[in-house]
Amino acid sequence: MSSFSSASRLRRIAISALLLASCALGGCSSIDRLSQIGEQPKLSAIDNPTTQPGYKPVQMPMPKPEVASYNPNSLWRNGSRAFFKDQRATHVGDLLTVTVNITDKANIANETQRSRTNSEDSGITDFIGAKTLGAQAQKVLPGRILTADSTASSDGKGSVNRTEALQTNVAAVVTQVLPNGNLVVEGKQEIRVNYEIRELIVAGIVRPEDIQSDNTIDSTKIAQARIAYGGRGQIMDVQQPRYGQQVMDVLLPF
């Protein structure tokens, strides 16, 4: 009975040590993943983007603000972009739809070849009449001083063949209005299918004039665009290398 209790205690100690090691290597993420076994991944809460820890207001070179002037007996105000008000996003908190249409293809091939051959041969054929002193003297006196040759060659090749395509829509929120009227937008979309979450993040600066009448804008017209498409879940965990392998890839110099 005592041997059984000792074995159970050793087993508990081993499990605790394994959990501590996993916590140290994976930042306690392994414990969180173990606690979520058999459960669907949780969706992120809807938060104010400006209150996130990594949020920073955008600062860009701005022209001097123009003072609005009004003309007597006129409905038009100088500096207005439209005579009638429309439903396009213009203020902080407004929504607009971003049409993400990315089709990128690159095919690059490089080849470099280099070769070099060197040969050095120097000596003394007759040192102070060495030929007249006989064979024994020629053994002691210098003959060929230096004979050297070298050959070097290199052949390098490289190629890149990449094709990317992404077509989708995402709603974004205006988080900031710059002094010149440009809008800072940010949108995030999460889709859960079974035990996998797909994420789409879009952020950047847009001009109100580029927003179409249906309150949509193409992703190619977003300045400083930041577009991320990925996911997390069981499939992503299988695709990622283990913590130990990642550590070895960073530390090993080979």
mmCIF file of C-alpha atoms in Angstrom:
data_model
loop_
_atom_site.group_PDB
_atom_site.id
_atom_site.type_symbol
_atom_site.label_atom_id
_atom_site.label_comp_id
_atom_site.label_asym_id
_atom_site.label_seq_id
_atom_site.Cartn_x
_atom_site.Cartn_y
_atom_site.Cartn_z
ATOM 1 C CA MET A 1 0.000 0.000 0.000
ATOM 2 C CA SER A 2 2.863 2.363 0.806
ATOM 3 C CA SER A 3 4.546 1.604 -2.525
ATOM 4 C CA PHE A 4 1.287 2.490 -4.345
ATOM 5 C CA SER A 5 0.994 5.809 -2.478
ATOM 6 C CA SER A 6 4.651 6.583 -3.183
ATOM 7 C CA ALA A 7 4.120 5.905 -6.885
ATOM 8 C CA SER A 8 1.059 8.169 -6.965
ATOM 9 C CA ARG A 9 2.977 10.939 -5.213
ATOM 10 C CA LEU A 10 5.825 10.601 -7.694
ATOM 11 C CA ARG A 11 3.321 10.725 -10.531
ATOM 12 C CA ARG A 12 1.762 13.920 -9.152
ATOM 13 C CA ILE A 13 5.204 15.463 -8.689
ATOM 14 C CA ALA A 14 6.130 14.565 -12.289
ATOM 15 C CA ILE A 15 2.890 16.074 -13.632
ATOM 16 C CA SER A 16 3.438 19.238 -11.596
ATOM 17 C CA ALA A 17 7.007 19.525 -12.853
ATOM 18 C CA LEU A 18 5.786 19.034 -16.424
ATOM 19 C CA LEU A 19 3.176 21.748 -15.999
ATOM 20 C CA LEU A 20 5.744 24.129 -14.514
ATOM 21 C CA ALA A 21 8.138 23.452 -17.370
ATOM 22 C CA SER A 22 5.375 23.994 -19.918
ATOM 23 C CA CYS A 23 4.432 27.237 -18.172
ATOM 24 C CA ALA A 24 8.028 28.435 -18.225
ATOM 25 C CA LEU A 25 8.558 27.618 -21.914
ATOM 26 C CA GLY A 26 5.174 28.574 -23.300
ATOM 27 C CA GLY A 27 4.262 31.506 -21.096
ATOM 28 C CA CYS A 28 1.558 29.508 -19.298
ATOM 29 C CA SER A 29 -0.278 29.153 -22.628
ATOM 30 C CA SER A 30 -0.017 25.361 -22.390
ATOM 31 C CA ILE A 31 -2.064 25.370 -19.174
ATOM 32 C CA ASP A 32 -4.716 27.514 -20.843
ATOM 33 C CA ARG A 33 -4.836 25.158 -23.796
ATOM 34 C CA LEU A 34 -5.124 22.151 -21.505
ATOM 35 C CA SER A 35 -8.055 23.812 -19.734
ATOM 36 C CA GLN A 36 -9.805 24.335 -23.093
ATOM 37 C CA ILE A 37 -9.563 20.752 -24.336
ATOM 38 C CA GLY A 38 -12.914 19.696 -25.804
ATOM 39 C CA GLU A 39 -14.259 23.266 -25.853
ATOM 40 C CA GLN A 40 -14.679 25.655 -28.739
ATOM 41 C CA PRO A 41 -12.212 28.569 -28.901
ATOM 42 C CA LYS A 42 -13.702 31.693 -27.389
ATOM 43 C CA LEU A 43 -14.369 34.766 -29.467
ATOM 44 C CA SER A 44 -12.743 38.021 -28.460
ATOM 45 C CA ALA A 45 -14.915 40.610 -26.750
ATOM 46 C CA ILE A 46 -15.972 43.707 -28.688
ATOM 47 C CA ASP A 47 -13.817 46.487 -27.286
ATOM 48 C CA ASN A 48 -13.065 50.073 -28.094
ATOM 49 C CA PRO A 49 -9.947 49.999 -30.334
ATOM 50 C CA THR A 50 -8.621 53.215 -28.800
ATOM 51 C CA THR A 51 -8.470 51.620 -25.330
ATOM 52 C CA GLN A 52 -6.270 48.696 -26.400
ATOM 53 C CA PRO A 53 -2.774 48.613 -24.839
ATOM 54 C CA GLY A 54 -1.034 48.798 -28.212
ATOM 55 C CA TYR A 55 -3.186 51.583 -29.660
ATOM 56 C CA LYS A 56 -1.369 54.753 -30.686
ATOM 57 C CA PRO A 57 -2.954 57.785 -32.374
ATOM 58 C CA VAL A 58 -1.750 58.312 -35.920
ATOM 59 C CA GLN A 59 0.445 61.360 -36.456
ATOM 60 C CA MET A 60 1.055 62.435 -40.036
ATOM 61 C CA PRO A 61 2.309 65.689 -41.620
ATOM 62 C CA MET A 62 -0.733 67.917 -41.826
ATOM 63 C CA PRO A 63 -1.381 71.180 -43.749
ATOM 64 C CA LYS A 64 -2.523 74.232 -41.886
ATOM 65 C CA PRO A 65 -6.251 74.118 -41.022
ATOM 66 C CA GLU A 66 -8.412 76.383 -43.148
ATOM 67 C CA VAL A 67 -10.851 78.728 -41.467
ATOM 68 C CA ALA A 68 -14.402 78.196 -42.719
ATOM 69 C CA SER A 69 -15.982 81.283 -44.185
ATOM 70 C CA TYR A 70 -19.675 81.860 -44.857
ATOM 71 C CA ASN A 71 -21.192 83.937 -47.647
ATOM 72 C CA PRO A 72 -24.296 85.995 -46.873
ATOM 73 C CA ASN A 73 -27.548 84.693 -48.368
ATOM 74 C CA SER A 74 -25.843 81.481 -49.522
ATOM 75 C CA LEU A 75 -26.439 77.851 -48.586
ATOM 76 C CA TRP A 76 -22.935 76.837 -49.669
ATOM 77 C CA ARG A 77 -20.063 76.889 -47.199
ATOM 78 C CA ASN A 78 -16.502 77.163 -48.446
ATOM 79 C CA GLY A 79 -14.611 73.929 -47.899
ATOM 80 C CA SER A 80 -17.671 71.678 -48.021
ATOM 81 C CA ARG A 81 -17.272 68.443 -49.960
ATOM 82 C CA ALA A 82 -20.949 68.023 -50.863
ATOM 83 C CA PHE A 83 -24.065 70.166 -51.073
ATOM 84 C CA PHE A 84 -26.396 67.510 -49.697
ATOM 85 C CA LYS A 85 -25.435 65.335 -46.751
ATOM 86 C CA ASP A 86 -24.894 61.653 -47.568
ATOM 87 C CA GLN A 87 -24.541 58.535 -45.452
ATOM 88 C CA ARG A 88 -20.828 57.992 -46.008
ATOM 89 C CA ALA A 89 -18.558 57.744 -42.978
ATOM 90 C CA THR A 90 -17.195 61.096 -41.858
ATOM 91 C CA HIS A 91 -17.012 61.120 -38.054
ATOM 92 C CA VAL A 92 -15.411 59.038 -35.326
ATOM 93 C CA GLY A 93 -17.519 55.938 -34.717
ATOM 94 C CA ASP A 94 -18.982 55.790 -38.246
ATOM 95 C CA LEU A 95 -18.819 52.534 -40.168
ATOM 96 C CA LEU A 96 -17.704 51.812 -43.711
ATOM 97 C CA THR A 97 -17.106 48.625 -45.684
ATOM 98 C CA VAL A 98 -13.604 47.814 -46.898
ATOM 99 C CA THR A 99 -13.382 45.647 -50.005
ATOM 100 C CA VAL A 100 -10.183 43.616 -49.695
ATOM 101 C CA ASN A 101 -9.037 42.579 -53.141
ATOM 102 C CA ILE A 102 -5.413 41.440 -53.186
ATOM 103 C CA THR A 103 -3.947 39.570 -56.143
ATOM 104 C CA ASP A 104 -0.175 39.487 -55.924
ATOM 105 C CA LYS A 105 2.191 37.459 -58.065
ATOM 106 C CA ALA A 106 5.973 37.622 -58.123
ATOM 107 C CA ASN A 107 8.475 35.559 -60.083
ATOM 108 C CA ILE A 108 12.142 36.435 -59.572
ATOM 109 C CA ALA A 109 15.228 34.435 -60.549
ATOM 110 C CA ASN A 110 18.872 35.366 -59.928
ATOM 111 C CA GLU A 111 22.094 33.561 -60.807
ATOM 112 C CA THR A 112 25.688 34.605 -60.079
ATOM 113 C CA GLN A 113 28.837 32.816 -61.210
ATOM 114 C CA ARG A 114 32.410 33.708 -60.336
ATOM 115 C CA SER A 115 35.786 32.012 -60.875
ATOM 116 C CA ARG A 116 39.438 32.952 -60.387
ATOM 117 C CA THR A 117 42.761 31.174 -60.990
ATOM 118 C CA ASN A 118 46.112 32.435 -59.674
ATOM 119 C CA SER A 119 49.634 31.026 -60.151
ATOM 120 C CA GLU A 120 52.929 32.234 -58.640
ATOM 121 C CA ASP A 121 56.369 30.785 -59.517
ATOM 122 C CA SER A 122 59.634 32.493 -58.573
ATOM 123 C CA GLY A 123 63.175 31.261 -58.008
ATOM 124 C CA ILE A 124 66.904 31.576 -58.691
ATOM 125 C CA THR A 125 68.394 29.405 -61.410
ATOM 126 C CA ASP A 126 72.056 30.277 -60.751
ATOM 127 C CA PHE A 127 72.967 31.724 -57.345
ATOM 128 C CA ILE A 128 76.495 33.157 -57.478
ATOM 129 C CA GLY A 129 77.681 30.549 -59.965
ATOM 130 C CA ALA A 130 76.071 27.628 -58.165
ATOM 131 C CA LYS A 131 76.198 25.500 -61.301
ATOM 132 C CA THR A 132 80.004 25.610 -61.304
ATOM 133 C CA LEU A 133 80.354 24.400 -57.691
ATOM 134 C CA GLY A 134 79.049 20.946 -58.297
ATOM 135 C CA ALA A 135 76.042 18.918 -57.221
ATOM 136 C CA GLN A 136 76.791 19.045 -53.470
ATOM 137 C CA ALA A 137 76.769 22.837 -53.440
ATOM 138 C CA GLN A 138 73.532 23.022 -55.394
ATOM 139 C CA LYS A 139 71.794 20.990 -52.670
ATOM 140 C CA VAL A 140 72.604 23.684 -50.086
ATOM 141 C CA LEU A 141 72.146 26.809 -52.166
ATOM 142 C CA PRO A 142 68.613 28.072 -52.857
ATOM 143 C CA GLY A 143 66.787 26.982 -55.981
ATOM 144 C CA ARG A 144 63.091 27.658 -56.431
ATOM 145 C CA ILE A 145 62.121 30.188 -53.770
ATOM 146 C CA LEU A 146 58.293 30.114 -54.109
ATOM 147 C CA THR A 147 55.847 28.069 -56.120
ATOM 148 C CA ALA A 148 52.142 28.614 -55.376
ATOM 149 C CA ASP A 149 48.807 28.351 -57.159
ATOM 150 C CA SER A 150 45.192 28.889 -56.148
ATOM 151 C CA THR A 151 41.807 28.310 -57.721
ATOM 152 C CA ALA A 152 38.491 29.722 -56.467
ATOM 153 C CA SER A 153 34.996 29.509 -57.906
ATOM 154 C CA SER A 154 31.454 30.149 -56.748
ATOM 155 C CA ASP A 155 28.022 29.549 -58.230
ATOM 156 C CA GLY A 156 24.923 31.039 -56.588
ATOM 157 C CA LYS A 157 21.314 30.704 -57.668
ATOM 158 C CA GLY A 158 18.090 32.023 -56.162
ATOM 159 C CA SER A 159 14.468 32.165 -57.192
ATOM 160 C CA VAL A 160 11.167 33.442 -55.802
ATOM 161 C CA ASN A 161 7.794 32.233 -57.038
ATOM 162 C CA ARG A 162 4.895 33.635 -55.035
ATOM 163 C CA THR A 163 1.181 33.910 -55.701
ATOM 164 C CA GLU A 164 -1.283 35.434 -53.233
ATOM 165 C CA ALA A 165 -4.995 36.082 -53.602
ATOM 166 C CA LEU A 166 -7.475 37.397 -51.032
ATOM 167 C CA GLN A 167 -10.958 38.683 -51.761
ATOM 168 C CA THR A 168 -13.378 39.552 -48.969
ATOM 169 C CA ASN A 169 -15.261 42.405 -47.288
ATOM 170 C CA VAL A 170 -14.943 43.700 -43.747
ATOM 171 C CA ALA A 171 -16.660 46.530 -41.891
ATOM 172 C CA ALA A 172 -14.340 49.083 -40.322
ATOM 173 C CA VAL A 173 -14.819 51.799 -37.707
ATOM 174 C CA VAL A 174 -13.537 55.356 -37.976
ATOM 175 C CA THR A 175 -11.272 55.750 -34.951
ATOM 176 C CA GLN A 176 -9.760 59.148 -35.711
ATOM 177 C CA VAL A 177 -10.277 62.160 -37.968
ATOM 178 C CA LEU A 178 -7.026 63.863 -38.964
ATOM 179 C CA PRO A 179 -6.811 67.665 -39.220
ATOM 180 C CA ASN A 180 -6.889 67.547 -43.029
ATOM 181 C CA GLY A 181 -10.074 65.477 -43.028
ATOM 182 C CA ASN A 182 -8.594 62.046 -43.717
ATOM 183 C CA LEU A 183 -10.043 59.167 -41.710
ATOM 184 C CA VAL A 184 -8.188 56.536 -39.709
ATOM 185 C CA VAL A 185 -10.144 53.283 -39.911
ATOM 186 C CA GLU A 186 -9.739 49.930 -38.242
ATOM 187 C CA GLY A 187 -11.797 46.778 -38.670
ATOM 188 C CA LYS A 188 -11.586 43.268 -37.288
ATOM 189 C CA GLN A 189 -13.614 40.204 -38.208
ATOM 190 C CA GLU A 190 -13.620 36.806 -36.527
ATOM 191 C CA ILE A 191 -15.314 33.714 -37.930
ATOM 192 C CA ARG A 192 -15.485 30.457 -35.993
ATOM 193 C CA VAL A 193 -15.952 27.222 -37.898
ATOM 194 C CA ASN A 194 -16.046 24.199 -35.583
ATOM 195 C CA TYR A 195 -12.804 24.481 -33.587
ATOM 196 C CA GLU A 196 -11.003 27.013 -35.769
ATOM 197 C CA ILE A 197 -11.218 30.830 -35.760
ATOM 198 C CA ARG A 198 -10.336 32.853 -38.837
ATOM 199 C CA GLU A 199 -9.297 36.480 -38.285
ATOM 200 C CA LEU A 200 -9.233 39.392 -40.691
ATOM 201 C CA ILE A 201 -7.778 42.740 -39.593
ATOM 202 C CA VAL A 202 -7.775 45.890 -41.728
ATOM 203 C CA ALA A 203 -6.410 49.298 -40.695
ATOM 204 C CA GLY A 204 -5.134 52.419 -42.421
ATOM 205 C CA ILE A 205 -5.894 55.963 -43.564
ATOM 206 C CA VAL A 206 -8.527 56.789 -46.203
ATOM 207 C CA ARG A 207 -9.677 59.933 -47.946
ATOM 208 C CA PRO A 208 -13.389 60.739 -47.674
ATOM 209 C CA GLU A 209 -13.400 61.419 -51.437
ATOM 210 C CA ASP A 210 -12.367 57.792 -52.108
ATOM 211 C CA ILE A 211 -15.371 56.416 -50.233
ATOM 212 C CA GLN A 212 -18.007 55.413 -52.778
ATOM 213 C CA SER A 213 -21.665 56.367 -52.610
ATOM 214 C CA ASP A 214 -22.573 52.970 -51.091
ATOM 215 C CA ASN A 215 -20.123 53.647 -48.218
ATOM 216 C CA THR A 216 -17.498 51.190 -49.467
ATOM 217 C CA ILE A 217 -13.820 51.654 -50.258
ATOM 218 C CA ASP A 218 -11.299 49.445 -52.014
ATOM 219 C CA SER A 219 -8.278 48.284 -50.039
ATOM 220 C CA THR A 220 -5.931 49.637 -52.731
ATOM 221 C CA LYS A 221 -6.993 53.183 -51.788
ATOM 222 C CA ILE A 222 -6.020 52.815 -48.124
ATOM 223 C CA ALA A 223 -2.784 54.564 -47.182
ATOM 224 C CA GLN A 224 -0.487 52.911 -44.620
ATOM 225 C CA ALA A 225 -2.666 49.823 -45.041
ATOM 226 C CA ARG A 226 -2.254 47.014 -42.527
ATOM 227 C CA ILE A 227 -4.075 43.857 -43.602
ATOM 228 C CA ALA A 228 -3.713 40.598 -41.672
ATOM 229 C CA TYR A 229 -5.470 37.319 -42.390
ATOM 230 C CA GLY A 230 -4.890 34.297 -40.216
ATOM 231 C CA GLY A 231 -6.451 32.151 -37.553
ATOM 232 C CA ARG A 232 -6.108 30.171 -34.396
ATOM 233 C CA GLY A 233 -7.439 26.871 -33.134
ATOM 234 C CA GLN A 234 -6.710 23.162 -33.373
ATOM 235 C CA ILE A 235 -5.576 23.206 -37.005
ATOM 236 C CA MET A 236 -3.244 26.123 -36.374
ATOM 237 C CA ASP A 237 -1.786 24.339 -33.339
ATOM 238 C CA VAL A 238 -0.953 21.303 -35.465
ATOM 239 C CA GLN A 239 0.666 23.448 -38.153
ATOM 240 C CA GLN A 240 2.930 25.268 -35.687
ATOM 241 C CA PRO A 241 6.172 23.634 -34.477
ATOM 242 C CA ARG A 242 6.440 22.708 -30.812
ATOM 243 C CA TYR A 243 7.972 25.083 -28.273
ATOM 244 C CA GLY A 244 11.115 23.010 -27.988
ATOM 245 C CA GLN A 245 11.655 23.065 -31.727
ATOM 246 C CA GLN A 246 11.138 26.821 -31.862
ATOM 247 C CA VAL A 247 13.673 27.321 -29.053
ATOM 248 C CA MET A 248 16.206 25.101 -30.812
ATOM 249 C CA ASP A 249 15.687 26.952 -34.112
ATOM 250 C CA VAL A 250 16.537 30.225 -32.348
ATOM 251 C CA LEU A 251 19.517 28.977 -30.314
ATOM 252 C CA LEU A 252 21.242 26.534 -32.650
ATOM 253 C CA PRO A 253 23.718 28.250 -35.021
ATOM 254 C CA PHE A 254 23.535 25.441 -37.612
#
